[in-house]
């Protein structure tokens, strides 16, 4: 399942996509995110996967600094931490 | 075996009672400010005439925005999975679902088993949702269940620049003062909402078959506009508003079966 968390507003698209078929629930992204936006949770089909925290979903564009502009320059980020390349960003 | 699904939406509270894979009864009530009370009301309404009481149920699943507030539920499951499950039960060929609810819209893809493969929701802003249509119906003083058919009487295209409730309301009022027929205003607004829905659907993938669920799917004008924008004829359930609750009841049945028989209580 491709789970898209986020929204579109007047300034652009802010979606973080987690491919739960690729996610193995290891939690490395949880530790890697400087803003601590991920957590592990059981999905509706009983698989433990990474999700964007509920309270962050409506303001993800403010909380997450963005991958393309900011986090991609860091040595450790959620994309690099994920061995299965399950996470992607639109900004 | 009896199971139930309760969907506490932002505007409507729905419940579906199933007996061995058939829908026995269902009800739709207003959610109001107290979700717990709405859950009790909608369940009581669905129980009427069935001769059942809560203790007869093997399993009850709650879904929707207020799902954690259903006191008698055994589990809660997100409305995304429930809509996919419910829509798939109705139409096994469905791969794309647009859920048009009271305060948000969701686009969902599901596979041949009714499991979600891709979903997106735009829940940050309630522009262009059920609540928005309620507000517009109120401004135009047209009953909510008539706005769809009235929009079909439109004779001219009016481009609305926004589905923001605040700005659309003033645009609508300005047009009304110019003497523009209500049908044209409604048609223009429905068009703007349909464009927003198409953009949401494009983020997942638009595949056949396509269905619309949620309360707005009962609005013929809206269904017509979505069909025009998306380019697919939507399959419509008898009552699209209960699909989420139906999906919840189907999850309840699956869980009751995996538990092996009715729960002891």
mmCIF file of N, CA and C in Angstrom, chain B residues 26-157:
data_model
loop_
_atom_site.group_PDB
_atom_site.id
_atom_site.type_symbol
_atom_site.label_atom_id
_atom_site.label_comp_id
_atom_site.label_asym_id
_atom_site.label_seq_id
_atom_site.Cartn_x
_atom_site.Cartn_y
_atom_site.Cartn_z
ATOM 1 N N UNK B 26 -29.685 -0.916 8.569
ATOM 2 C CA UNK B 26 -28.698 0.145 8.717
ATOM 3 C C UNK B 26 -29.384 1.438 9.103
ATOM 4 N N UNK B 27 -28.619 2.386 9.594
ATOM 5 C CA UNK B 27 -29.214 3.679 9.926
ATOM 6 C C UNK B 27 -28.209 4.798 9.686
ATOM 7 N N UNK B 28 -28.724 5.983 9.476
ATOM 8 C CA UNK B 28 -27.896 7.180 9.274
ATOM 9 C C UNK B 28 -28.459 8.278 10.173
ATOM 10 N N UNK B 29 -27.629 8.844 11.041
ATOM 11 C CA UNK B 29 -28.062 9.939 11.921
ATOM 12 C C UNK B 29 -27.055 11.091 11.807
ATOM 13 N N UNK B 30 -27.425 12.240 12.342
ATOM 14 C CA UNK B 30 -26.460 13.343 12.416
ATOM 15 C C UNK B 30 -25.478 13.067 13.539
ATOM 16 N N UNK B 31 -24.211 13.420 13.333
ATOM 17 C CA UNK B 31 -23.234 13.180 14.393
ATOM 18 C C UNK B 31 -23.424 14.171 15.537
ATOM 19 N N UNK B 32 -23.637 15.434 15.210
ATOM 20 C CA UNK B 32 -23.794 16.421 16.272
ATOM 21 C C UNK B 32 -22.490 16.602 17.039
ATOM 22 N N UNK B 33 -22.549 17.297 18.150
ATOM 23 C CA UNK B 33 -21.302 17.589 18.869
ATOM 24 C C UNK B 33 -20.783 16.431 19.725
ATOM 25 N N UNK B 34 -21.637 15.457 20.024
ATOM 26 C CA UNK B 34 -21.180 14.380 20.909
ATOM 27 C C UNK B 34 -21.122 13.053 20.167
ATOM 28 N N UNK B 35 -19.896 12.630 19.857
ATOM 29 C CA UNK B 35 -19.736 11.408 19.070
ATOM 30 C C UNK B 35 -20.216 10.172 19.805
ATOM 31 N N UNK B 36 -20.028 10.133 21.124
ATOM 32 C CA UNK B 36 -20.437 8.956 21.895
ATOM 33 C C UNK B 36 -21.945 8.782 21.784
ATOM 34 N N UNK B 37 -22.654 9.881 21.949
ATOM 35 C CA UNK B 37 -24.111 9.858 21.859
ATOM 36 C C UNK B 37 -24.571 9.501 20.444
ATOM 37 N N UNK B 38 -23.864 10.053 19.449
ATOM 38 C CA UNK B 38 -24.201 9.752 18.053
ATOM 39 C C UNK B 38 -24.050 8.259 17.788
ATOM 40 N N UNK B 39 -22.997 7.665 18.341
ATOM 41 C CA UNK B 39 -22.758 6.230 18.150
ATOM 42 C C UNK B 39 -23.899 5.435 18.764
ATOM 43 N N UNK B 40 -24.312 5.813 19.962
ATOM 44 C CA UNK B 40 -25.395 5.099 20.633
ATOM 45 C C UNK B 40 -26.719 5.264 19.868
ATOM 46 N N UNK B 41 -26.959 6.495 19.390
ATOM 47 C CA UNK B 41 -28.193 6.774 18.653
ATOM 48 C C UNK B 41 -28.289 5.979 17.354
ATOM 49 N N UNK B 42 -27.209 6.007 16.575
ATOM 50 C CA UNK B 42 -27.263 5.343 15.274
ATOM 51 C C UNK B 42 -27.396 3.836 15.453
ATOM 52 N N UNK B 43 -26.738 3.305 16.485
ATOM 53 C CA UNK B 43 -26.823 1.865 16.748
ATOM 54 C C UNK B 43 -28.246 1.509 17.193
ATOM 55 N N UNK B 44 -28.814 2.327 18.076
ATOM 56 C CA UNK B 44 -30.173 2.065 18.566
ATOM 57 C C UNK B 44 -31.159 2.087 17.401
ATOM 58 N N UNK B 45 -30.925 3.014 16.485
ATOM 59 C CA UNK B 45 -31.792 3.155 15.317
ATOM 60 C C UNK B 45 -31.710 1.909 14.424
ATOM 61 N N UNK B 46 -30.481 1.420 14.218
ATOM 62 C CA UNK B 46 -30.301 0.233 13.373
ATOM 63 C C UNK B 46 -30.869 -1.014 14.053
ATOM 64 N N UNK B 47 -30.824 -1.039 15.387
ATOM 65 C CA UNK B 47 -31.321 -2.209 16.127
ATOM 66 C C UNK B 47 -32.843 -2.308 16.107
ATOM 67 N N UNK B 48 -33.490 -1.157 15.918
ATOM 68 C CA UNK B 48 -34.957 -1.114 15.929
ATOM 69 C C UNK B 48 -35.561 -2.135 14.968
ATOM 70 N N UNK B 49 -36.485 -2.902 15.478
ATOM 71 C CA UNK B 49 -37.190 -3.850 14.622
ATOM 72 C C UNK B 49 -36.434 -5.144 14.360
ATOM 73 N N UNK B 50 -35.182 -5.236 14.805
ATOM 74 C CA UNK B 50 -34.427 -6.466 14.556
ATOM 75 C C UNK B 50 -34.591 -7.441 15.719
ATOM 76 N N UNK B 51 -35.034 -6.929 16.863
ATOM 77 C CA UNK B 51 -35.160 -7.779 18.044
ATOM 78 C C UNK B 51 -33.825 -8.112 18.683
ATOM 79 N N UNK B 52 -32.765 -7.422 18.234
ATOM 80 C CA UNK B 52 -31.422 -7.704 18.766
ATOM 81 C C UNK B 52 -31.038 -6.664 19.814
ATOM 82 N N UNK B 53 -30.051 -7.001 20.628
ATOM 83 C CA UNK B 53 -29.449 -6.002 21.497
ATOM 84 C C UNK B 53 -27.929 -6.151 21.385
ATOM 85 N N UNK B 54 -27.195 -5.213 21.954
ATOM 86 C CA UNK B 54 -25.739 -5.188 21.779
ATOM 87 C C UNK B 54 -25.063 -6.508 22.152
ATOM 88 N N UNK B 55 -25.609 -7.212 23.141
ATOM 89 C CA UNK B 55 -24.938 -8.452 23.576
ATOM 90 C C UNK B 55 -25.064 -9.599 22.556
ATOM 91 N N UNK B 56 -25.928 -9.421 21.555
ATOM 92 C CA UNK B 56 -26.063 -10.459 20.533
ATOM 93 C C UNK B 56 -24.963 -10.407 19.468
ATOM 94 N N UNK B 57 -24.132 -9.367 19.533
ATOM 95 C CA UNK B 57 -23.129 -9.209 18.477
ATOM 96 C C UNK B 57 -21.824 -9.919 18.804
ATOM 97 N N UNK B 58 -21.306 -10.624 17.810
ATOM 98 C CA UNK B 58 -20.025 -11.303 17.994
ATOM 99 C C UNK B 58 -18.875 -10.311 17.967
ATOM 100 N N UNK B 59 -19.024 -9.284 17.137
ATOM 101 C CA UNK B 59 -17.925 -8.339 16.996
ATOM 102 C C UNK B 59 -18.460 -7.033 16.422
ATOM 103 N N UNK B 60 -17.960 -5.913 16.915
ATOM 104 C CA UNK B 60 -18.366 -4.607 16.385
ATOM 105 C C UNK B 60 -17.098 -3.799 16.077
ATOM 106 N N UNK B 61 -17.031 -3.279 14.874
ATOM 107 C CA UNK B 61 -15.884 -2.458 14.479
ATOM 108 C C UNK B 61 -16.357 -1.016 14.270
ATOM 109 N N UNK B 62 -15.597 -0.085 14.818
ATOM 110 C CA UNK B 62 -15.908 1.337 14.634
ATOM 111 C C UNK B 62 -14.917 1.933 13.644
ATOM 112 N N UNK B 63 -15.405 2.884 12.858
ATOM 113 C CA UNK B 63 -14.524 3.567 11.913
ATOM 114 C C UNK B 63 -14.935 5.032 11.834
ATOM 115 N N UNK B 64 -14.223 5.782 11.009
ATOM 116 C CA UNK B 64 -14.544 7.207 10.845
ATOM 117 C C UNK B 64 -13.769 8.063 11.832
ATOM 118 N N UNK B 65 -13.983 9.327 11.631
ATOM 119 C CA UNK B 65 -13.348 10.394 12.385
ATOM 120 C C UNK B 65 -13.507 10.234 13.912
ATOM 121 N N UNK B 66 -14.681 9.756 14.345
ATOM 122 C CA UNK B 66 -14.935 9.595 15.785
ATOM 123 C C UNK B 66 -14.828 8.155 16.245
ATOM 124 N N UNK B 67 -14.040 7.339 15.530
ATOM 125 C CA UNK B 67 -14.049 5.899 15.799
ATOM 126 C C UNK B 67 -13.568 5.510 17.188
ATOM 127 N N UNK B 68 -12.681 6.325 17.762
ATOM 128 C CA UNK B 68 -12.180 5.964 19.095
ATOM 129 C C UNK B 68 -13.214 6.243 20.176
ATOM 130 N N UNK B 69 -14.291 6.925 19.809
ATOM 131 C CA UNK B 69 -15.293 7.314 20.802
ATOM 132 C C UNK B 69 -16.530 6.409 20.822
ATOM 133 N N UNK B 70 -16.439 5.258 20.155
ATOM 134 C CA UNK B 70 -17.593 4.346 20.166
ATOM 135 C C UNK B 70 -17.426 3.386 21.343
ATOM 136 N N UNK B 71 -18.246 3.555 22.384
ATOM 137 C CA UNK B 71 -18.002 2.820 23.623
ATOM 138 C C UNK B 71 -18.165 1.309 23.508
ATOM 139 N N UNK B 72 -19.009 0.852 22.567
ATOM 140 C CA UNK B 72 -19.304 -0.582 22.511
ATOM 141 C C UNK B 72 -18.533 -1.316 21.411
ATOM 142 N N UNK B 73 -17.535 -0.666 20.807
ATOM 143 C CA UNK B 73 -16.798 -1.305 19.719
ATOM 144 C C UNK B 73 -15.684 -2.193 20.258
ATOM 145 N N UNK B 74 -15.419 -3.304 19.557
ATOM 146 C CA UNK B 74 -14.328 -4.191 19.935
ATOM 147 C C UNK B 74 -13.001 -3.736 19.343
ATOM 148 N N UNK B 75 -13.068 -3.018 18.227
ATOM 149 C CA UNK B 75 -11.840 -2.573 17.579
ATOM 150 C C UNK B 75 -12.163 -1.362 16.733
ATOM 151 N N UNK B 76 -11.154 -0.590 16.366
ATOM 152 C CA UNK B 76 -11.393 0.459 15.392
ATOM 153 C C UNK B 76 -10.387 0.398 14.256
ATOM 154 N N UNK B 77 -10.901 0.681 13.066
ATOM 155 C CA UNK B 77 -10.134 0.543 11.823
ATOM 156 C C UNK B 77 -10.336 1.819 11.022
ATOM 157 N N UNK B 78 -9.287 2.260 10.331
ATOM 158 C CA UNK B 78 -9.393 3.540 9.622
ATOM 159 C C UNK B 78 -10.465 3.477 8.529
ATOM 160 N N UNK B 79 -11.070 4.633 8.267
ATOM 161 C CA UNK B 79 -12.161 4.676 7.289
ATOM 162 C C UNK B 79 -11.650 4.391 5.875
ATOM 163 N N UNK B 80 -10.362 4.590 5.642
ATOM 164 C CA UNK B 80 -9.808 4.325 4.312
ATOM 165 C C UNK B 80 -9.946 2.835 3.989
ATOM 166 N N UNK B 81 -9.498 2.000 4.915
ATOM 167 C CA UNK B 81 -9.599 0.551 4.702
ATOM 168 C C UNK B 81 -11.058 0.107 4.648
ATOM 169 N N UNK B 82 -11.908 0.744 5.467
ATOM 170 C CA UNK B 82 -13.316 0.343 5.494
ATOM 171 C C UNK B 82 -14.041 0.707 4.203
ATOM 172 N N UNK B 83 -13.740 1.875 3.647
ATOM 173 C CA UNK B 83 -14.390 2.248 2.389
ATOM 174 C C UNK B 83 -13.973 1.295 1.274
ATOM 175 N N UNK B 84 -12.688 0.930 1.263
ATOM 176 C CA UNK B 84 -12.210 0.011 0.234
ATOM 177 C C UNK B 84 -12.921 -1.332 0.377
ATOM 178 N N UNK B 85 -13.005 -1.807 1.615
ATOM 179 C CA UNK B 85 -13.634 -3.090 1.886
ATOM 180 C C UNK B 85 -15.114 -3.081 1.505
ATOM 181 N N UNK B 86 -15.808 -2.026 1.907
ATOM 182 C CA UNK B 86 -17.244 -1.926 1.639
ATOM 183 C C UNK B 86 -17.528 -1.791 0.148
ATOM 184 N N UNK B 87 -16.751 -0.946 -0.526
ATOM 185 C CA UNK B 87 -16.962 -0.723 -1.960
ATOM 186 C C UNK B 87 -16.679 -2.006 -2.734
ATOM 187 N N UNK B 88 -15.650 -2.742 -2.301
ATOM 188 C CA UNK B 88 -15.291 -3.992 -2.970
ATOM 189 C C UNK B 88 -16.384 -5.046 -2.803
ATOM 190 N N UNK B 89 -17.054 -5.030 -1.638
ATOM 191 C CA UNK B 89 -18.140 -5.993 -1.396
ATOM 192 C C UNK B 89 -19.296 -5.737 -2.364
ATOM 193 N N UNK B 90 -19.596 -4.463 -2.554
ATOM 194 C CA UNK B 90 -20.661 -4.075 -3.466
ATOM 195 C C UNK B 90 -20.286 -4.362 -4.916
ATOM 196 N N UNK B 91 -19.097 -3.895 -5.273
ATOM 197 C CA UNK B 91 -18.638 -4.001 -6.659
ATOM 198 C C UNK B 91 -17.222 -4.591 -6.659
ATOM 199 N N UNK B 92 -17.079 -5.901 -6.785
ATOM 200 C CA UNK B 92 -15.750 -6.519 -6.736
ATOM 201 C C UNK B 92 -14.794 -5.982 -7.809
ATOM 202 N N UNK B 93 -15.336 -5.384 -8.877
ATOM 203 C CA UNK B 93 -14.471 -4.895 -9.953
ATOM 204 C C UNK B 93 -13.909 -3.503 -9.667
ATOM 205 N N UNK B 94 -14.299 -2.890 -8.557
ATOM 206 C CA UNK B 94 -13.860 -1.519 -8.273
ATOM 207 C C UNK B 94 -12.376 -1.452 -7.922
ATOM 208 N N UNK B 95 -11.655 -0.515 -8.550
ATOM 209 C CA UNK B 95 -10.241 -0.308 -8.236
ATOM 210 C C UNK B 95 -9.986 1.121 -7.755
ATOM 211 N N UNK B 96 -10.885 2.033 -8.059
ATOM 212 C CA UNK B 96 -10.703 3.433 -7.654
ATOM 213 C C UNK B 96 -11.943 3.902 -6.905
ATOM 214 N N UNK B 97 -11.712 4.465 -5.719
ATOM 215 C CA UNK B 97 -12.831 4.924 -4.896
ATOM 216 C C UNK B 97 -12.612 6.388 -4.539
ATOM 217 N N UNK B 98 -13.638 7.174 -4.728
ATOM 218 C CA UNK B 98 -13.597 8.556 -4.271
ATOM 219 C C UNK B 98 -14.598 8.655 -3.133
ATOM 220 N N UNK B 99 -14.099 8.926 -1.932
ATOM 221 C CA UNK B 99 -15.006 9.063 -0.797
ATOM 222 C C UNK B 99 -15.218 10.546 -0.543
ATOM 223 N N UNK B 100 -16.440 10.998 -0.746
ATOM 224 C CA UNK B 100 -16.745 12.411 -0.551
ATOM 225 C C UNK B 100 -17.539 12.557 0.739
ATOM 226 N N UNK B 101 -16.862 12.980 1.765
ATOM 227 C CA UNK B 101 -17.475 13.005 3.085
ATOM 228 C C UNK B 101 -17.869 14.396 3.540
ATOM 229 N N UNK B 102 -18.181 14.476 4.818
ATOM 230 C CA UNK B 102 -18.637 15.730 5.399
ATOM 231 C C UNK B 102 -17.551 16.779 5.503
ATOM 232 N N UNK B 103 -16.355 16.352 5.868
ATOM 233 C CA UNK B 103 -15.292 17.349 6.019
ATOM 234 C C UNK B 103 -13.984 16.987 5.335
ATOM 235 N N UNK B 104 -13.982 15.919 4.585
ATOM 236 C CA UNK B 104 -12.786 15.653 3.780
ATOM 237 C C UNK B 104 -13.141 14.786 2.578
ATOM 238 N N UNK B 105 -12.180 14.660 1.701
ATOM 239 C CA UNK B 105 -12.318 13.837 0.518
ATOM 240 C C UNK B 105 -11.143 12.886 0.473
ATOM 241 N N UNK B 106 -11.378 11.663 0.063
ATOM 242 C CA UNK B 106 -10.283 10.706 -0.026
ATOM 243 C C UNK B 106 -10.322 10.013 -1.368
ATOM 244 N N UNK B 107 -9.140 9.759 -1.907
ATOM 245 C CA UNK B 107 -9.042 8.959 -3.120
ATOM 246 C C UNK B 107 -8.313 7.675 -2.744
ATOM 247 N N UNK B 108 -8.879 6.545 -3.128
ATOM 248 C CA UNK B 108 -8.348 5.254 -2.700
ATOM 249 C C UNK B 108 -8.271 4.311 -3.902
ATOM 250 N N UNK B 109 -7.179 3.560 -3.990
ATOM 251 C CA UNK B 109 -7.116 2.447 -4.944
ATOM 252 C C UNK B 109 -7.158 1.159 -4.137
ATOM 253 N N UNK B 110 -7.843 0.163 -4.650
ATOM 254 C CA UNK B 110 -7.809 -1.124 -3.955
ATOM 255 C C UNK B 110 -7.555 -2.247 -4.952
ATOM 256 N N UNK B 111 -7.151 -3.407 -4.419
ATOM 257 C CA UNK B 111 -6.851 -4.541 -5.304
ATOM 258 C C UNK B 111 -8.065 -5.461 -5.394
ATOM 259 N N UNK B 112 -7.864 -6.618 -6.034
ATOM 260 C CA UNK B 112 -9.016 -7.519 -6.259
ATOM 261 C C UNK B 112 -9.557 -8.140 -4.971
ATOM 262 N N UNK B 113 -8.798 -7.976 -3.865
ATOM 263 C CA UNK B 113 -9.327 -8.462 -2.585
ATOM 264 C C UNK B 113 -9.952 -7.350 -1.746
ATOM 265 N N UNK B 114 -9.973 -6.139 -2.288
ATOM 266 C CA UNK B 114 -10.538 -5.024 -1.531
ATOM 267 C C UNK B 114 -9.567 -4.425 -0.536
ATOM 268 N N UNK B 115 -8.270 -4.742 -0.696
ATOM 269 C CA UNK B 115 -7.265 -4.152 0.196
ATOM 270 C C UNK B 115 -6.729 -2.875 -0.422
ATOM 271 N N UNK B 116 -6.462 -1.901 0.419
ATOM 272 C CA UNK B 116 -5.995 -0.599 -0.063
ATOM 273 C C UNK B 116 -4.601 -0.735 -0.654
ATOM 274 N N UNK B 117 -4.392 -0.210 -1.867
ATOM 275 C CA UNK B 117 -3.051 -0.228 -2.445
ATOM 276 C C UNK B 117 -2.461 1.178 -2.501
ATOM 277 N N UNK B 118 -3.289 2.182 -2.429
ATOM 278 C CA UNK B 118 -2.815 3.558 -2.517
ATOM 279 C C UNK B 118 -3.925 4.454 -1.990
ATOM 280 N N UNK B 119 -3.584 5.404 -1.170
ATOM 281 C CA UNK B 119 -4.640 6.313 -0.733
ATOM 282 C C UNK B 119 -4.084 7.705 -0.519
ATOM 283 N N UNK B 120 -4.965 8.658 -0.595
ATOM 284 C CA UNK B 120 -4.584 10.029 -0.319
ATOM 285 C C UNK B 120 -5.798 10.747 0.231
ATOM 286 N N UNK B 121 -5.586 11.626 1.161
ATOM 287 C CA UNK B 121 -6.704 12.429 1.642
ATOM 288 C C UNK B 121 -6.227 13.851 1.822
ATOM 289 N N UNK B 122 -7.136 14.773 1.588
ATOM 290 C CA UNK B 122 -6.776 16.163 1.798
ATOM 291 C C UNK B 122 -7.644 16.655 2.937
ATOM 292 N N UNK B 123 -7.175 16.435 4.158
ATOM 293 C CA UNK B 123 -8.040 16.735 5.293
ATOM 294 C C UNK B 123 -7.634 18.027 5.990
ATOM 295 N N UNK B 124 -6.735 18.765 5.339
ATOM 296 C CA UNK B 124 -6.299 19.998 5.985
ATOM 297 C C UNK B 124 -7.358 21.090 5.848
ATOM 298 N N UNK B 125 -8.099 21.035 4.747
ATOM 299 C CA UNK B 125 -9.066 22.081 4.466
ATOM 300 C C UNK B 125 -10.380 21.439 4.046
ATOM 301 N N UNK B 126 -11.493 21.938 4.595
ATOM 302 C CA UNK B 126 -12.798 21.346 4.294
ATOM 303 C C UNK B 126 -13.500 22.043 3.127
ATOM 304 N N UNK B 127 -12.769 22.879 2.374
ATOM 305 C CA UNK B 127 -13.346 23.510 1.186
ATOM 306 C C UNK B 127 -13.788 22.419 0.217
ATOM 307 N N UNK B 128 -14.957 22.584 -0.358
ATOM 308 C CA UNK B 128 -15.415 21.619 -1.350
ATOM 309 C C UNK B 128 -15.809 20.274 -0.795
ATOM 310 N N UNK B 129 -16.272 20.220 0.438
ATOM 311 C CA UNK B 129 -16.744 18.958 1.008
ATOM 312 C C UNK B 129 -18.237 19.089 1.343
ATOM 313 N N UNK B 130 -18.757 18.113 2.052
ATOM 314 C CA UNK B 130 -20.173 18.134 2.416
ATOM 315 C C UNK B 130 -20.557 19.368 3.214
ATOM 316 N N UNK B 131 -19.688 19.718 4.140
ATOM 317 C CA UNK B 131 -19.956 20.885 4.982
ATOM 318 C C UNK B 131 -20.054 22.155 4.134
ATOM 319 N N UNK B 132 -19.191 22.197 3.119
ATOM 320 C CA UNK B 132 -19.170 23.330 2.196
ATOM 321 C C UNK B 132 -20.503 23.418 1.438
ATOM 322 N N UNK B 133 -20.987 22.278 0.951
ATOM 323 C CA UNK B 133 -22.258 22.256 0.225
ATOM 324 C C UNK B 133 -23.422 22.638 1.138
ATOM 325 N N UNK B 134 -23.333 22.231 2.397
ATOM 326 C CA UNK B 134 -24.377 22.611 3.360
ATOM 327 C C UNK B 134 -24.420 24.125 3.511
ATOM 328 N N UNK B 135 -23.228 24.700 3.602
ATOM 329 C CA UNK B 135 -23.136 26.147 3.769
ATOM 330 C C UNK B 135 -23.706 26.864 2.535
ATOM 331 N N UNK B 136 -23.357 26.372 1.348
ATOM 332 C CA UNK B 136 -23.843 26.989 0.114
ATOM 333 C C UNK B 136 -25.376 26.853 -0.007
ATOM 334 N N UNK B 137 -25.887 25.670 0.353
ATOM 335 C CA UNK B 137 -27.340 25.448 0.315
ATOM 336 C C UNK B 137 -28.035 26.459 1.220
ATOM 337 N N UNK B 138 -27.405 26.713 2.354
ATOM 338 C CA UNK B 138 -27.954 27.655 3.315
ATOM 339 C C UNK B 138 -27.935 29.088 2.754
ATOM 340 N N UNK B 139 -26.818 29.464 2.128
ATOM 341 C CA UNK B 139 -26.700 30.803 1.541
ATOM 342 C C UNK B 139 -27.760 31.004 0.455
ATOM 343 N N UNK B 140 -27.946 29.979 -0.373
ATOM 344 C CA UNK B 140 -28.901 30.090 -1.477
ATOM 345 C C UNK B 140 -30.335 29.773 -1.042
ATOM 346 N N UNK B 141 -30.483 29.336 0.197
ATOM 347 C CA UNK B 141 -31.781 28.947 0.733
ATOM 348 C C UNK B 141 -32.472 27.894 -0.131
ATOM 349 N N UNK B 142 -31.696 26.866 -0.444
ATOM 350 C CA UNK B 142 -32.220 25.716 -1.190
ATOM 351 C C UNK B 142 -32.016 24.505 -0.275
ATOM 352 N N UNK B 143 -33.025 23.617 -0.113
ATOM 353 C CA UNK B 143 -32.798 22.427 0.719
ATOM 354 C C UNK B 143 -31.604 21.622 0.203
ATOM 355 N N UNK B 144 -30.811 21.081 1.127
ATOM 356 C CA UNK B 144 -29.574 20.384 0.755
ATOM 357 C C UNK B 144 -29.800 19.277 -0.269
ATOM 358 N N UNK B 145 -30.879 18.522 -0.114
ATOM 359 C CA UNK B 145 -31.081 17.399 -1.040
ATOM 360 C C UNK B 145 -31.605 17.838 -2.409
ATOM 361 N N UNK B 146 -31.778 19.139 -2.610
ATOM 362 C CA UNK B 146 -32.238 19.608 -3.925
ATOM 363 C C UNK B 146 -31.153 20.327 -4.722
ATOM 364 N N UNK B 147 -30.007 20.598 -4.076
ATOM 365 C CA UNK B 147 -28.993 21.388 -4.789
ATOM 366 C C UNK B 147 -28.450 20.658 -6.012
ATOM 367 N N UNK B 148 -28.316 19.331 -5.903
ATOM 368 C CA UNK B 148 -27.778 18.554 -7.026
ATOM 369 C C UNK B 148 -28.658 18.648 -8.255
ATOM 370 N N UNK B 149 -29.959 18.397 -8.057
ATOM 371 C CA UNK B 149 -30.860 18.427 -9.216
ATOM 372 C C UNK B 149 -31.016 19.844 -9.755
ATOM 373 N N UNK B 150 -30.977 20.835 -8.857
ATOM 374 C CA UNK B 150 -31.073 22.222 -9.303
ATOM 375 C C UNK B 150 -29.855 22.605 -10.161
ATOM 376 N N UNK B 151 -28.686 22.072 -9.783
ATOM 377 C CA UNK B 151 -27.469 22.411 -10.542
ATOM 378 C C UNK B 151 -27.559 21.885 -11.973
ATOM 379 N N UNK B 152 -28.324 20.812 -12.169
ATOM 380 C CA UNK B 152 -28.457 20.235 -13.514
ATOM 381 C C UNK B 152 -29.279 21.121 -14.444
ATOM 382 N N UNK B 153 -30.039 22.060 -13.850
ATOM 383 C CA UNK B 153 -30.859 22.953 -14.669
ATOM 384 C C UNK B 153 -30.065 24.146 -15.213
ATOM 385 N N UNK B 154 -28.788 24.181 -14.881
ATOM 386 C CA UNK B 154 -27.954 25.309 -15.289
ATOM 387 C C UNK B 154 -27.876 25.448 -16.807
ATOM 388 N N UNK B 155 -27.849 26.708 -17.272
ATOM 389 C CA UNK B 155 -27.766 26.935 -18.711
ATOM 390 C C UNK B 155 -26.468 27.628 -19.107
ATOM 391 N N UNK B 156 -25.672 28.058 -18.113
ATOM 392 C CA UNK B 156 -24.407 28.699 -18.473
ATOM 393 C C UNK B 156 -23.295 28.240 -17.526
ATOM 394 N N UNK B 157 -22.048 28.271 -18.035
ATOM 395 C CA UNK B 157 -20.898 27.883 -17.216
ATOM 396 C C UNK B 157 -20.378 29.092 -16.463
#
